[in-house]
Amino acid sequence: FSAAIYFLIDMDKIRSSVARALKRKSKRAYIYVKMLDAEMKQYLTGFLKIIFITLIEYTLAFYIIGHPNAVLLGFLAAVATLIPYFGGIFTNCIAVVTSFVVSPSLFFRTIIAFFILSNIDGYIINPFVYGKTNEVHPIVVILSVFAGGILFGIMGIVISLPVAILLIATYKFYKQDMIEKIEDYKESTEKNKKKTKDRK
């Protein structure tokens, strides 16, 4: 944690030294890393927006249904956004357990809020915000989170979206190069076929 703090304090110096080294080595590599840096900035912007939206959304929802710990649950939900989709479910489970102690009517209202908030977060707010900030399709957001969870568990869920954004950005950056290589390969195979025909 301390190392991370010092790293962030010297971030400008580190960025400038890395930029100089990349420019000396390869201008294209510098442009590529700069593009990835911009994508991560946009991701973090979207992430902060989601934290703010989640804080207001959960606090208001639990306040409306009469939960005594509405503000605390709102803050917990905001922190739990580190784990996409499942962070909200974790918060809702705590809300359901604590409401059961208060009254049966609050328990049933909390369960209803549980299902509504989970679906709104998972299928509307998160995909929409990340779709706007990083221009990632909402289906890609949902599928990347589920794929990360299946392959690597909780850690896969946490890193799935940034990794998906980086992979999409890398594909877009090198797309033209791949197309050109495929065309060159097709041309070379056609030339080889003609040569073999001429020899026959």
mmCIF file of C-alpha atoms in Angstrom:
data_model
loop_
_atom_site.group_PDB
_atom_site.id
_atom_site.type_symbol
_atom_site.label_atom_id
_atom_site.label_comp_id
_atom_site.label_asym_id
_atom_site.label_seq_id
_atom_site.Cartn_x
_atom_site.Cartn_y
_atom_site.Cartn_z
ATOM 1 C CA PHE A 1 0.000 0.000 0.000
ATOM 2 C CA SER A 2 2.838 2.385 0.888
ATOM 3 C CA ALA A 3 4.652 1.512 -2.332
ATOM 4 C CA ALA A 4 1.466 2.239 -4.283
ATOM 5 C CA ILE A 5 1.213 5.687 -2.659
ATOM 6 C CA TYR A 6 4.816 6.575 -3.584
ATOM 7 C CA PHE A 7 4.221 5.182 -7.065
ATOM 8 C CA LEU A 8 1.205 7.478 -7.514
ATOM 9 C CA ILE A 9 3.134 10.502 -6.182
ATOM 10 C CA ASP A 10 5.870 9.978 -8.809
ATOM 11 C CA MET A 11 3.412 8.985 -11.557
ATOM 12 C CA ASP A 12 4.137 12.038 -13.742
ATOM 13 C CA LYS A 13 7.899 11.387 -13.668
ATOM 14 C CA ILE A 14 7.363 7.679 -14.394
ATOM 15 C CA ARG A 15 5.002 8.451 -17.291
ATOM 16 C CA SER A 16 7.406 10.951 -18.853
ATOM 17 C CA SER A 17 10.410 8.602 -18.547
ATOM 18 C CA VAL A 18 8.416 5.672 -20.014
ATOM 19 C CA ALA A 19 7.200 7.941 -22.850
ATOM 20 C CA ARG A 20 10.785 9.019 -23.682
ATOM 21 C CA ALA A 21 12.002 5.413 -23.655
ATOM 22 C CA LEU A 22 9.167 4.260 -25.919
ATOM 23 C CA LYS A 23 9.679 7.152 -28.356
ATOM 24 C CA ARG A 24 13.370 6.239 -28.658
ATOM 25 C CA LYS A 25 12.559 2.570 -29.206
ATOM 26 C CA SER A 26 9.513 2.785 -31.488
ATOM 27 C CA LYS A 27 7.075 5.575 -32.247
ATOM 28 C CA ARG A 28 4.345 3.015 -32.991
ATOM 29 C CA ALA A 29 4.853 1.331 -29.616
ATOM 30 C CA TYR A 30 4.556 4.753 -27.961
ATOM 31 C CA ILE A 31 1.255 5.451 -29.770
ATOM 32 C CA TYR A 32 -0.039 1.992 -28.786
ATOM 33 C CA VAL A 33 0.802 2.418 -25.073
ATOM 34 C CA LYS A 34 -0.632 5.939 -25.121
ATOM 35 C CA MET A 35 -3.868 4.556 -26.569
ATOM 36 C CA LEU A 36 -4.049 1.875 -23.831
ATOM 37 C CA ASP A 37 -3.439 4.551 -21.214
ATOM 38 C CA ALA A 38 -6.344 6.606 -22.599
ATOM 39 C CA GLU A 39 -8.614 3.532 -22.547
ATOM 40 C CA MET A 40 -7.757 2.848 -18.896
ATOM 41 C CA LYS A 41 -8.433 6.494 -17.998
ATOM 42 C CA GLN A 42 -11.866 6.208 -19.601
ATOM 43 C CA TYR A 43 -12.491 2.927 -17.751
ATOM 44 C CA LEU A 44 -11.604 4.532 -14.410
ATOM 45 C CA THR A 45 -13.875 7.479 -15.247
ATOM 46 C CA GLY A 46 -16.732 5.055 -15.891
ATOM 47 C CA PHE A 47 -15.909 3.141 -12.724
ATOM 48 C CA LEU A 48 -16.066 6.308 -10.601
ATOM 49 C CA LYS A 49 -19.401 7.215 -12.208
ATOM 50 C CA ILE A 50 -20.762 3.775 -11.299
ATOM 51 C CA ILE A 51 -19.572 4.161 -7.679
ATOM 52 C CA PHE A 52 -21.409 7.493 -7.406
ATOM 53 C CA ILE A 53 -24.577 6.147 -9.091
ATOM 54 C CA THR A 54 -24.547 3.021 -6.886
ATOM 55 C CA LEU A 55 -24.152 5.072 -3.706
ATOM 56 C CA ILE A 56 -27.206 7.205 -4.523
ATOM 57 C CA GLU A 57 -29.243 4.317 -5.993
ATOM 58 C CA TYR A 58 -28.869 1.923 -3.048
ATOM 59 C CA THR A 59 -29.156 4.590 -0.360
ATOM 60 C CA LEU A 60 -32.408 5.907 -1.857
ATOM 61 C CA ALA A 61 -33.830 2.432 -2.517
ATOM 62 C CA PHE A 62 -33.241 1.199 1.038
ATOM 63 C CA TYR A 63 -34.418 4.525 2.490
ATOM 64 C CA ILE A 64 -37.678 4.287 0.500
ATOM 65 C CA ILE A 65 -38.437 0.760 1.737
ATOM 66 C CA GLY A 66 -37.664 1.852 5.306
ATOM 67 C CA HIS A 67 -34.422 -0.009 5.991
ATOM 68 C CA PRO A 68 -32.721 1.388 9.131
ATOM 69 C CA ASN A 69 -29.217 0.947 7.657
ATOM 70 C CA ALA A 70 -29.906 2.631 4.307
ATOM 71 C CA VAL A 71 -26.851 4.943 4.295
ATOM 72 C CA LEU A 72 -24.454 2.220 5.479
ATOM 73 C CA LEU A 73 -25.743 -0.198 2.825
ATOM 74 C CA GLY A 74 -25.376 2.521 0.182
ATOM 75 C CA PHE A 75 -21.693 2.990 1.078
ATOM 76 C CA LEU A 76 -21.165 -0.777 1.187
ATOM 77 C CA ALA A 77 -22.721 -1.149 -2.272
ATOM 78 C CA ALA A 78 -20.451 1.615 -3.617
ATOM 79 C CA VAL A 79 -17.344 -0.149 -2.268
ATOM 80 C CA ALA A 80 -18.601 -3.526 -3.544
ATOM 81 C CA THR A 81 -18.638 -2.216 -7.133
ATOM 82 C CA LEU A 82 -15.015 -3.402 -7.250
ATOM 83 C CA ILE A 83 -16.630 -6.777 -7.995
ATOM 84 C CA PRO A 84 -18.965 -6.122 -10.956
ATOM 85 C CA TYR A 85 -22.491 -7.569 -10.675
ATOM 86 C CA PHE A 86 -21.709 -9.778 -7.663
ATOM 87 C CA GLY A 87 -20.769 -6.849 -5.410
ATOM 88 C CA GLY A 88 -24.353 -5.630 -5.552
ATOM 89 C CA ILE A 89 -25.638 -9.121 -4.803
ATOM 90 C CA PHE A 90 -23.367 -9.302 -1.729
ATOM 91 C CA THR A 91 -24.738 -5.969 -0.455
ATOM 92 C CA ASN A 92 -28.318 -7.072 -1.072
ATOM 93 C CA CYS A 93 -27.735 -10.310 0.867
ATOM 94 C CA ILE A 94 -26.538 -8.308 3.885
ATOM 95 C CA ALA A 95 -29.596 -6.055 3.529
ATOM 96 C CA VAL A 96 -31.921 -9.087 3.470
ATOM 97 C CA VAL A 97 -30.314 -10.639 6.574
ATOM 98 C CA THR A 98 -30.451 -7.394 8.579
ATOM 99 C CA SER A 99 -34.055 -6.691 7.507
ATOM 100 C CA PHE A 100 -35.169 -10.127 8.710
ATOM 101 C CA VAL A 101 -34.244 -9.079 12.260
ATOM 102 C CA VAL A 102 -36.327 -5.887 12.030
ATOM 103 C CA SER A 103 -39.686 -7.110 10.674
ATOM 104 C CA PRO A 104 -41.199 -9.625 8.208
ATOM 105 C CA SER A 105 -42.697 -6.844 6.051
ATOM 106 C CA LEU A 106 -39.298 -5.134 5.685
ATOM 107 C CA PHE A 107 -37.777 -8.532 4.861
ATOM 108 C CA PHE A 108 -40.173 -9.016 1.901
ATOM 109 C CA ARG A 109 -39.673 -5.414 0.715
ATOM 110 C CA THR A 110 -35.908 -5.911 0.835
ATOM 111 C CA ILE A 111 -36.132 -9.128 -1.215
ATOM 112 C CA ILE A 112 -38.121 -7.271 -3.885
ATOM 113 C CA ALA A 113 -35.534 -4.449 -3.854
ATOM 114 C CA PHE A 114 -32.797 -7.116 -4.069
ATOM 115 C CA PHE A 115 -34.064 -8.475 -7.401
ATOM 116 C CA ILE A 116 -34.851 -5.053 -8.864
ATOM 117 C CA LEU A 117 -31.483 -3.467 -7.954
ATOM 118 C CA SER A 118 -29.425 -6.496 -9.071
ATOM 119 C CA ASN A 119 -31.055 -6.508 -12.511
ATOM 120 C CA ILE A 120 -30.827 -2.738 -12.928
ATOM 121 C CA ASP A 121 -27.120 -2.768 -12.005
ATOM 122 C CA GLY A 122 -26.134 -5.836 -14.002
ATOM 123 C CA TYR A 123 -28.077 -5.314 -17.202
ATOM 124 C CA ILE A 124 -28.721 -1.559 -17.482
ATOM 125 C CA ILE A 125 -26.422 0.774 -15.506
ATOM 126 C CA ASN A 126 -23.023 -0.991 -15.755
ATOM 127 C CA PRO A 127 -23.232 -1.896 -19.460
ATOM 128 C CA PHE A 128 -24.614 1.550 -20.333
ATOM 129 C CA VAL A 129 -21.908 3.503 -18.456
ATOM 130 C CA TYR A 130 -19.007 1.405 -19.755
ATOM 131 C CA GLY A 131 -20.556 1.441 -23.215
ATOM 132 C CA LYS A 132 -20.477 5.248 -23.167
ATOM 133 C CA THR A 133 -17.018 5.708 -21.624
ATOM 134 C CA ASN A 134 -15.101 3.014 -23.536
ATOM 135 C CA GLU A 135 -17.532 2.442 -26.439
ATOM 136 C CA VAL A 136 -17.845 -1.206 -25.456
ATOM 137 C CA HIS A 137 -21.100 -2.937 -26.378
ATOM 138 C CA PRO A 138 -23.220 -3.847 -23.302
ATOM 139 C CA ILE A 139 -23.305 -7.524 -24.374
ATOM 140 C CA VAL A 140 -19.491 -7.573 -24.420
ATOM 141 C CA VAL A 141 -19.458 -6.155 -20.868
ATOM 142 C CA ILE A 142 -21.860 -8.824 -19.598
ATOM 143 C CA LEU A 143 -20.147 -11.722 -21.399
ATOM 144 C CA SER A 144 -16.640 -10.671 -20.322
ATOM 145 C CA VAL A 145 -17.673 -10.592 -16.652
ATOM 146 C CA PHE A 146 -19.307 -14.036 -16.849
ATOM 147 C CA ALA A 147 -16.349 -15.484 -18.770
ATOM 148 C CA GLY A 148 -13.881 -14.053 -16.228
ATOM 149 C CA GLY A 149 -15.912 -15.520 -13.372
ATOM 150 C CA ILE A 150 -16.090 -18.967 -14.955
ATOM 151 C CA LEU A 151 -12.375 -19.077 -15.833
ATOM 152 C CA PHE A 152 -10.723 -17.389 -12.828
ATOM 153 C CA GLY A 153 -13.386 -16.969 -10.116
ATOM 154 C CA ILE A 154 -13.711 -13.720 -8.142
ATOM 155 C CA MET A 155 -10.377 -12.344 -9.378
ATOM 156 C CA GLY A 156 -11.494 -13.037 -12.948
ATOM 157 C CA ILE A 157 -14.672 -11.030 -12.357
ATOM 158 C CA VAL A 158 -12.666 -8.077 -10.997
ATOM 159 C CA ILE A 159 -10.157 -7.924 -13.874
ATOM 160 C CA SER A 160 -12.441 -9.160 -16.690
ATOM 161 C CA LEU A 161 -13.712 -5.778 -17.843
ATOM 162 C CA PRO A 162 -10.345 -3.941 -17.942
ATOM 163 C CA VAL A 163 -8.794 -6.921 -19.750
ATOM 164 C CA ALA A 164 -11.663 -7.001 -22.273
ATOM 165 C CA ILE A 165 -11.276 -3.254 -22.889
ATOM 166 C CA LEU A 166 -7.506 -3.646 -23.450
ATOM 167 C CA LEU A 167 -8.008 -6.592 -25.816
ATOM 168 C CA ILE A 168 -10.624 -4.708 -27.867
ATOM 169 C CA ALA A 169 -8.378 -1.620 -28.032
ATOM 170 C CA THR A 170 -5.420 -3.786 -29.122
ATOM 171 C CA TYR A 171 -7.523 -5.428 -31.834
ATOM 172 C CA LYS A 172 -8.667 -2.027 -33.143
ATOM 173 C CA PHE A 173 -5.089 -0.725 -33.148
ATOM 174 C CA TYR A 174 -3.632 -3.681 -35.058
ATOM 175 C CA LYS A 175 -6.712 -4.407 -37.194
ATOM 176 C CA GLN A 176 -5.332 -2.722 -40.325
ATOM 177 C CA ASP A 177 -1.985 -4.516 -39.938
ATOM 178 C CA MET A 178 -3.744 -7.874 -39.683
ATOM 179 C CA ILE A 179 -5.852 -7.139 -42.767
ATOM 180 C CA GLU A 180 -2.748 -6.167 -44.737
ATOM 181 C CA LYS A 181 -0.902 -9.335 -43.661
ATOM 182 C CA ILE A 182 -3.875 -11.498 -44.633
ATOM 183 C CA GLU A 183 -4.023 -9.801 -48.049
ATOM 184 C CA ASP A 184 -0.262 -10.247 -48.524
ATOM 185 C CA TYR A 185 -0.601 -13.929 -47.588
ATOM 186 C CA LYS A 186 -3.442 -14.378 -50.111
ATOM 187 C CA GLU A 187 -1.415 -12.671 -52.837
ATOM 188 C CA SER A 188 1.639 -14.805 -52.108
ATOM 189 C CA THR A 189 -0.393 -18.033 -52.186
ATOM 190 C CA GLU A 190 -2.007 -17.011 -55.486
ATOM 191 C CA LYS A 191 1.426 -16.246 -56.965
ATOM 192 C CA ASN A 192 2.744 -19.627 -55.798
ATOM 193 C CA LYS A 193 -0.251 -21.374 -57.373
ATOM 194 C CA LYS A 194 0.363 -19.602 -60.695
ATOM 195 C CA LYS A 195 4.032 -20.531 -60.613
ATOM 196 C CA THR A 196 3.226 -24.196 -60.008
ATOM 197 C CA LYS A 197 0.689 -24.126 -62.884
ATOM 198 C CA ASP A 198 3.228 -22.494 -65.239
ATOM 199 C CA ARG A 199 5.812 -25.139 -64.385
ATOM 200 C CA LYS A 200 3.315 -27.895 -65.194
#
